[in-house]
Coordinates of C-alpha atoms and ligand atoms in Angstrom, one line a residue:
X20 CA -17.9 -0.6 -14.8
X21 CA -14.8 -1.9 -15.9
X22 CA -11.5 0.0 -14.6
X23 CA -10.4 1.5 -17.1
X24 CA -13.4 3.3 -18.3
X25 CA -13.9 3.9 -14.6
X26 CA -10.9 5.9 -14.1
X27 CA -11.8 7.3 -17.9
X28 CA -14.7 8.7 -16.5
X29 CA -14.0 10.1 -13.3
X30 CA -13.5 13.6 -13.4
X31 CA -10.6 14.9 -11.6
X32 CA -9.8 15.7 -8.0
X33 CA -9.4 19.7 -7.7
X34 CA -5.6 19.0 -7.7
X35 CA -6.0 16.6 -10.9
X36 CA -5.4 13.3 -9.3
X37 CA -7.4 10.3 -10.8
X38 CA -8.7 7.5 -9.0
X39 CA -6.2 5.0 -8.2
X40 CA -6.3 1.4 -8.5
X41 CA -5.0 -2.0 -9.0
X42 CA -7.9 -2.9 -10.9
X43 CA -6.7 -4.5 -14.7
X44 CA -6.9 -8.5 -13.0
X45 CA -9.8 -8.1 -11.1
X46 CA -13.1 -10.7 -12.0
X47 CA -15.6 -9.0 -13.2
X48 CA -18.0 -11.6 -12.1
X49 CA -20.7 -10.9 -9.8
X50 CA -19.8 -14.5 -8.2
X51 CA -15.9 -13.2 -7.4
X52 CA -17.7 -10.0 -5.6
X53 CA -20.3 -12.1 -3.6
X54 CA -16.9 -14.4 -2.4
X55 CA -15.0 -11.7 -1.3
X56 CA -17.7 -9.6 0.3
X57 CA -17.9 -13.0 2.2
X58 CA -14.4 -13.9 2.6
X59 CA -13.5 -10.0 3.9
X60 CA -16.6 -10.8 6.5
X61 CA -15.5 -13.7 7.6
X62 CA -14.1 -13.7 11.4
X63 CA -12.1 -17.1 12.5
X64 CA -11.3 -16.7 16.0
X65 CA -8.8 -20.0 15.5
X66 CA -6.9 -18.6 12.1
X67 CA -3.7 -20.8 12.2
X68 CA -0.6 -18.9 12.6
X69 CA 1.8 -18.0 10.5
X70 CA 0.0 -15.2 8.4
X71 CA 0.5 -12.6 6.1
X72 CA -1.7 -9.7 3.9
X73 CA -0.6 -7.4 1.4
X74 CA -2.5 -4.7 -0.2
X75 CA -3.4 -5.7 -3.9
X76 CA -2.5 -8.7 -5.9
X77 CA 1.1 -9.8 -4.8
X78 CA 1.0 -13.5 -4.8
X79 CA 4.8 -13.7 -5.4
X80 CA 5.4 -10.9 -2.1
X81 CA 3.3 -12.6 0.3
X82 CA 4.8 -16.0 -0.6
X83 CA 8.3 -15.0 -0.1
X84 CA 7.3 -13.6 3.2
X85 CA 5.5 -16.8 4.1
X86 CA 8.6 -18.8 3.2
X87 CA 10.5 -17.3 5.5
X88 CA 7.4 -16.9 8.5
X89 CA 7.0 -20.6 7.7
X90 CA 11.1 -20.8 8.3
X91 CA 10.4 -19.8 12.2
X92 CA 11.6 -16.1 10.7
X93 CA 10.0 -13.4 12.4
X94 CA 7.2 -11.2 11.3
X95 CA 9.9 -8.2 10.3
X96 CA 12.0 -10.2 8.2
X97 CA 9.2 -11.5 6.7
X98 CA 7.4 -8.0 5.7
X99 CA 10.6 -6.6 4.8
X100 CA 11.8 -9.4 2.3
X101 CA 8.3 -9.5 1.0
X102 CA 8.1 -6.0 0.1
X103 CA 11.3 -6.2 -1.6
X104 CA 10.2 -8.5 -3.9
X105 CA 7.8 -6.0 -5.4
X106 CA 10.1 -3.0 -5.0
X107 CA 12.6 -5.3 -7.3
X108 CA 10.1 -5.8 -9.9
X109 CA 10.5 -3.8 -12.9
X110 CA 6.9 -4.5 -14.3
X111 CA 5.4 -3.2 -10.8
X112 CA 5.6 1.0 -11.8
X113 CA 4.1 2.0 -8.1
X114 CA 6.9 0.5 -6.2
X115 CA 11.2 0.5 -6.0
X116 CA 12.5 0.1 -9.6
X117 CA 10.4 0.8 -12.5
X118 CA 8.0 2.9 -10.2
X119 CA 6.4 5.9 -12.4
X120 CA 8.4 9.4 -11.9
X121 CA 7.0 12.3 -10.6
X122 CA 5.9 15.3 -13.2
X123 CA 9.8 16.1 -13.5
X124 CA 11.0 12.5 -14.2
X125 CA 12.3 11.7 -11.2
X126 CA 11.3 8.1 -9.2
X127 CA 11.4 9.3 -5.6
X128 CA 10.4 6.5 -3.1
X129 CA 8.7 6.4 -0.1
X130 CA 8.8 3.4 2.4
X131 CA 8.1 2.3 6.1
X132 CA 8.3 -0.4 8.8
X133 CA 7.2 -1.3 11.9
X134 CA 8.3 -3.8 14.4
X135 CA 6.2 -5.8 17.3
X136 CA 7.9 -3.1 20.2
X137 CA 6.2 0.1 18.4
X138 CA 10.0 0.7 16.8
X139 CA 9.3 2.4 13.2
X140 CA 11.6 4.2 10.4
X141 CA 10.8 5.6 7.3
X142 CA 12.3 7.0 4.1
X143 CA 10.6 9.8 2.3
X144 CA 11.5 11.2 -1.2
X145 CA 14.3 8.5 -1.6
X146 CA 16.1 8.3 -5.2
X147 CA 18.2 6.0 -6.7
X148 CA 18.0 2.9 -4.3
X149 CA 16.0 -0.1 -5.3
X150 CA 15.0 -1.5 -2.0
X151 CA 13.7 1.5 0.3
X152 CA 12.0 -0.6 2.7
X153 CA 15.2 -2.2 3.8
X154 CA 16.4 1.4 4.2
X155 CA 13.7 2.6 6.4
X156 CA 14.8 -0.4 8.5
X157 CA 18.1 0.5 8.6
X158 CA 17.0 3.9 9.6
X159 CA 14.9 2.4 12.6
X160 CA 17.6 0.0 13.5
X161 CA 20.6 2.0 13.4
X162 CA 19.9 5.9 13.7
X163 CA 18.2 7.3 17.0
X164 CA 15.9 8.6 14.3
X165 CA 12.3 7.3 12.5
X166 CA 12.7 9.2 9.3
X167 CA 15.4 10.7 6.9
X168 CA 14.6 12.7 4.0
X169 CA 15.8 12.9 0.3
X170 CA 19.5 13.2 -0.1
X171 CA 20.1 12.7 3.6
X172 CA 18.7 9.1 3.2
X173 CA 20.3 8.0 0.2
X174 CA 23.8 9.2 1.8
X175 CA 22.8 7.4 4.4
X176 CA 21.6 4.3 2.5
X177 CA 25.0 4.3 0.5
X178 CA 27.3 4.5 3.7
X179 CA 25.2 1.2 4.4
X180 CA 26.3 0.0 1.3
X181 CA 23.2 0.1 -0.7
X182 CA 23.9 0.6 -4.4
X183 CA 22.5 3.5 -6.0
X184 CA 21.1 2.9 -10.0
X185 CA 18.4 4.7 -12.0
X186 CA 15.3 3.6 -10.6
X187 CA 13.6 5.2 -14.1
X188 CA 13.0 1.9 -16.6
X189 CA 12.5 2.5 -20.3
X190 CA 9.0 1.8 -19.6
X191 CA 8.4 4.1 -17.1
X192 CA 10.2 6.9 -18.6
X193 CA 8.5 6.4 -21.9
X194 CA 5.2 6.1 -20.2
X195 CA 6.2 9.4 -18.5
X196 CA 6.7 10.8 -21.6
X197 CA 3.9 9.9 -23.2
X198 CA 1.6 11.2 -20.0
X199 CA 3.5 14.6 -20.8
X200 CA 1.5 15.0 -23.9
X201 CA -1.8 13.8 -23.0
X202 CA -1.8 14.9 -19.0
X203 CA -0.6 18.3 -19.1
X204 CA 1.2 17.7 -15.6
X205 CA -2.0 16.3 -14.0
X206 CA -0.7 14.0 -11.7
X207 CA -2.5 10.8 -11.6
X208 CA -2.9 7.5 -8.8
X209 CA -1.3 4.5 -10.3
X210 CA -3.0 2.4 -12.6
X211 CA -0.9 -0.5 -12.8
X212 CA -2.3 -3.8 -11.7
X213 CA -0.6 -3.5 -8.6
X214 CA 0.2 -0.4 -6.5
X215 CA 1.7 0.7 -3.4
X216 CA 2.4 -2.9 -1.6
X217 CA 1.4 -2.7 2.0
X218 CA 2.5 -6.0 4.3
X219 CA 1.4 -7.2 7.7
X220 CA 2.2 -10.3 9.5
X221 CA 1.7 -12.3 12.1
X222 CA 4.8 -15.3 12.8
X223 CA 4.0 -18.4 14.5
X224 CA 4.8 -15.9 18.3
X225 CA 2.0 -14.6 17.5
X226 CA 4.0 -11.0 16.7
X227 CA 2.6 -8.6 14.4
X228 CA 5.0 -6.4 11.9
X229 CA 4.6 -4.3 9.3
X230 CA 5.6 -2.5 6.2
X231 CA 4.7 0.0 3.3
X232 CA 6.7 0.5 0.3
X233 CA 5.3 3.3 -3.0
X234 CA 6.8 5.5 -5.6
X235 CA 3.7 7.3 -4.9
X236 CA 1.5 8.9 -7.2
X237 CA 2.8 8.6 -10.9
X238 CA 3.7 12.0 -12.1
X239 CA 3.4 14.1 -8.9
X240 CA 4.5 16.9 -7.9
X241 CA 8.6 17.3 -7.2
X242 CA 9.0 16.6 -3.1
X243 CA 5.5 15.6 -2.9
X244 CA 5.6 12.8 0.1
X245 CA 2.3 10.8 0.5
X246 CA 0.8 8.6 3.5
X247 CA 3.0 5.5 2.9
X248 CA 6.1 6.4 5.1
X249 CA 4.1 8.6 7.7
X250 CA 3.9 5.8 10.8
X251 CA 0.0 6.3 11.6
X252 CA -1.2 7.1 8.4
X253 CA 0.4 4.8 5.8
X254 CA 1.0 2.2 8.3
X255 CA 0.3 1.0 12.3
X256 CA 1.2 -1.7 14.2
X257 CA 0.2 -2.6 18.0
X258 CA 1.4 -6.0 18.5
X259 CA -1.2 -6.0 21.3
X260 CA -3.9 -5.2 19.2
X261 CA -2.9 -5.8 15.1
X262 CA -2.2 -3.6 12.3
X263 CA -3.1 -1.8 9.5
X264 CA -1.9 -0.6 6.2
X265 CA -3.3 1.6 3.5
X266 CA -3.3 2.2 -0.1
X267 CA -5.1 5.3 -2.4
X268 CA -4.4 8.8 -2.8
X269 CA -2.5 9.6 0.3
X270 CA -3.8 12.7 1.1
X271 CA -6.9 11.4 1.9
X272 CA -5.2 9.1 4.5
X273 CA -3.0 11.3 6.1
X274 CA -5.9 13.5 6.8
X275 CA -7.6 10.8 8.8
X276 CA -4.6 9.2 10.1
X277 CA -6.1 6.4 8.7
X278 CA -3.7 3.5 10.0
X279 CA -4.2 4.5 13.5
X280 CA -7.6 5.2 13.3
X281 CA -8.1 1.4 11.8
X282 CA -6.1 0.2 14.8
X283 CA -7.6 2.1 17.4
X284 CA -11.1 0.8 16.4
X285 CA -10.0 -2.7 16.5
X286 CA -8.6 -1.6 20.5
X287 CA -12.5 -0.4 21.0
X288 CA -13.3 -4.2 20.1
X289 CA -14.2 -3.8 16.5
X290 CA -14.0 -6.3 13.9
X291 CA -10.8 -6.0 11.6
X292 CA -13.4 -5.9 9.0
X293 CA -15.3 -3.1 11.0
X294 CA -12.6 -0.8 11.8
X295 CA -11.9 -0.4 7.5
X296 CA -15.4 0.3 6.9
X297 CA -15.5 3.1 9.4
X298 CA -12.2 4.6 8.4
X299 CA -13.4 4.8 5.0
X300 CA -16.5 6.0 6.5
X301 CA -15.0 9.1 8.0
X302 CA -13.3 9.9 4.5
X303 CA -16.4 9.6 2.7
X304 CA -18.6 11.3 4.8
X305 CA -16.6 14.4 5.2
X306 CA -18.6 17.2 4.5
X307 CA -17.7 18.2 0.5
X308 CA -16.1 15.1 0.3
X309 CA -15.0 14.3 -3.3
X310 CA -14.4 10.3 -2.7
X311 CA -16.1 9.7 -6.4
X312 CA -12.7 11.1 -7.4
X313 CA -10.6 8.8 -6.0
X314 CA -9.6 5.5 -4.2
X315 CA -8.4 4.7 -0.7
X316 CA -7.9 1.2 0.6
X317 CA -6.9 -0.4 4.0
X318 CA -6.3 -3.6 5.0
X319 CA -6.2 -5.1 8.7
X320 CA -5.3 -7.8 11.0
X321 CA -6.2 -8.3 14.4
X322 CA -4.1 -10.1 16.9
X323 CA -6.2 -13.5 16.5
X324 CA -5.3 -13.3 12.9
X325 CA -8.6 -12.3 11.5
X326 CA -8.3 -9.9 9.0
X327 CA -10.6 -7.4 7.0
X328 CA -10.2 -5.2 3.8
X329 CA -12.6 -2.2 2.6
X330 CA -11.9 0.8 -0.3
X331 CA -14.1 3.7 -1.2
X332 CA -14.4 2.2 -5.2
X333 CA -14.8 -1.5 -6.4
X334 CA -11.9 -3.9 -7.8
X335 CA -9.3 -2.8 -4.6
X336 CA -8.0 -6.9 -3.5
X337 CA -5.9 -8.2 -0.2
X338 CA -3.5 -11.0 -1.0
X339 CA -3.5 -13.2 1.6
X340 CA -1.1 -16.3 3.0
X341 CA -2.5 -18.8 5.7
X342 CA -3.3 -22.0 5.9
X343 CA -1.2 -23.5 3.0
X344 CA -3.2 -21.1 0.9
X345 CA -2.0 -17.8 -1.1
X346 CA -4.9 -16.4 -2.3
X347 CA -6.0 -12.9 -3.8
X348 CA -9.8 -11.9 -2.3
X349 CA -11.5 -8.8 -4.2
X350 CA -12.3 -6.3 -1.3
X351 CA -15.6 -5.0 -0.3
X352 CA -16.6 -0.9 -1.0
X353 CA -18.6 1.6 -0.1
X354 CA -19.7 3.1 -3.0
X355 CA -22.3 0.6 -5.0
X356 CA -23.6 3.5 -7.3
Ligands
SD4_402 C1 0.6 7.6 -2.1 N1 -0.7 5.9 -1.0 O1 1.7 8.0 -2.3 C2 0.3 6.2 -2.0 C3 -0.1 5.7 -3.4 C4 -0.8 4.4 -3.5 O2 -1.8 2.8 -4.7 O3 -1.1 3.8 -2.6 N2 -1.1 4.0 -4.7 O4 -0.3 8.4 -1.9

């Protein structure tokens, strides 16, 4: 089915949130599937090191992060100046500047990182700065704190002389507009052809970071805060283990505690690969679970630098830097019906 008639069709979640996706430059080829199911299976205990992943296709992201992991940069720097690359671009309306608003019109932004010690901050319901990442970096590096909320944040992002602007493009407010009409305040996943922009990496150490950066779900609620800045749902690092990040409607992650979970399987010796399909597993398989009704998606890496990537829906894809290569790989997904 192709995406859009896919998220045409599905009928909403009880709160009214559609299926979200990254979905419009997908293949539709059964050959593109067959290679990714492949490629997402494949383990390579020798993967060459550096190496970075990134939720969705964000070729330009994961090669600015590879530039600098190439460099001899470390594994922070290089999630951190990857996101912002996506969080700077105006076409990308799930992430920083351009990002959709929620049902009010305001772009409130939610971001997270995570270092190789287990250090983490986070921003939640952010306005009016661009590059909320480098924020919640700011907020693990130089508060005695891991999150700061709303106003407080921005304060604090301004006496760290981030600039404030209006995050809320013509695009995006004319898209918001137009979803006032036809949505009646149903909030919906975005359906851009990227979304939330989850990074991981691993530097030529061998040390893991990583980082999560959203506008969330277009046209949600005022103060509604999803997985991506929640350390353990949105995002997890173990630089003993690897990491995970996580994409979809939020709620569905948080309730899992998906990141963690993803991690925590790889510490019982799972596969990268392995540890996604079973935290999609225990989404799915929730008694009354509504997954037809919407999307989740994780990626992982292990500390040998194999990676894995599984959603609930088709057409969810890992960008991925190693080797001299930068490629996008379609994910595997649970449900084939
Ligand atoms: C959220 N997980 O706010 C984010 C949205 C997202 O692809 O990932 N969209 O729930």
């Amino acid at each position: 089915m192709k995406r859009r008639n896919f998220i045409k069709n599905a009928s909403l979640t009880s709160v009214g949130i559609a299926v979200g996706s990254s979905l419009l430059n997908c293949a539709d080829t059964p050959s593109e599937e067959k290679k990714t199911a492949t490629a997402a299976l494949t383990t390579n205990a020798k993967t060459p090191l550096p190496l970075v992943i990134a939720t969705w296709h964000v070729i330009d992201a994961t090669a600015k992060a590879m530039e600098i992991l190439q460099a001899g940069g470390n594994a922070l720097d290089a999630v951190e100046q990857g996101c912002m690359i996506e969080e700077a671009n105006e076409k990308g309306q799930s992430v920083g500047k351009g990002g959709l608003p929620d049902r009010d019109g305001n772009v409130t932004l939610d971001a997270c990182i995570m270092d190789k010690h287990g250090n983490c901050g986070s921003v939640v319901y952010l306005q009016d700065i661009t590059h909320a990442v480098s924020v919640a970096r700011k907020v693990m590096e130089e508060t005695p704190h891991v999150m700061l909320a709303g106003e407080g944040a921005k304060q604090f992002a301004v006496t760290k002389g981030f600039k404030p602007e209006d995050l809320l493009t013509d695009a995006s407010k004319e898209a918001w507009e137009k979803w006032k009409i036809e949505s009646k305040y149903k909030p919906i996943i975005n359906i851009e052809n990227h979304d939330t922009i989850g990074m991981l990496a691993i530097d030529k150490n061998g040390d893991i970071s990583g980082a999560c950066t959203t506008s969330g779900l277009a046209y949600k609620m005022g103060g509604r805060v999803g997985d991506s800045p929640i350390i353990g749902s949105g995002l997890f690092v173990d630089n003993e283990i690897g990491a995970a990040v996580a994409t979809g409607l939020g709620e569905e992650v948080v309730k899992t505690v998906g990141s963690f979970l993803v991690v925590e399987l790889m510490r019982q010796g799972k596969s990268p690969q392995e540890a996604c399909e079973e935290a999609i597993s225990r989404i799915v398989n929730k008694p009354n679970s509504n997954y037809k009704n919407f999307q989740v998606g994780y990626i992982a890496v292990n500390k040998q630098g194999v990676t894995g990537s599984y959603s609930i829906h088709q057409w969810f894809s890992m960008t991925k830097f190693n080797d001299g290569v930068n490629e996008q790989i379609q994910s595997d997904y649970f449900n084939k019906t």
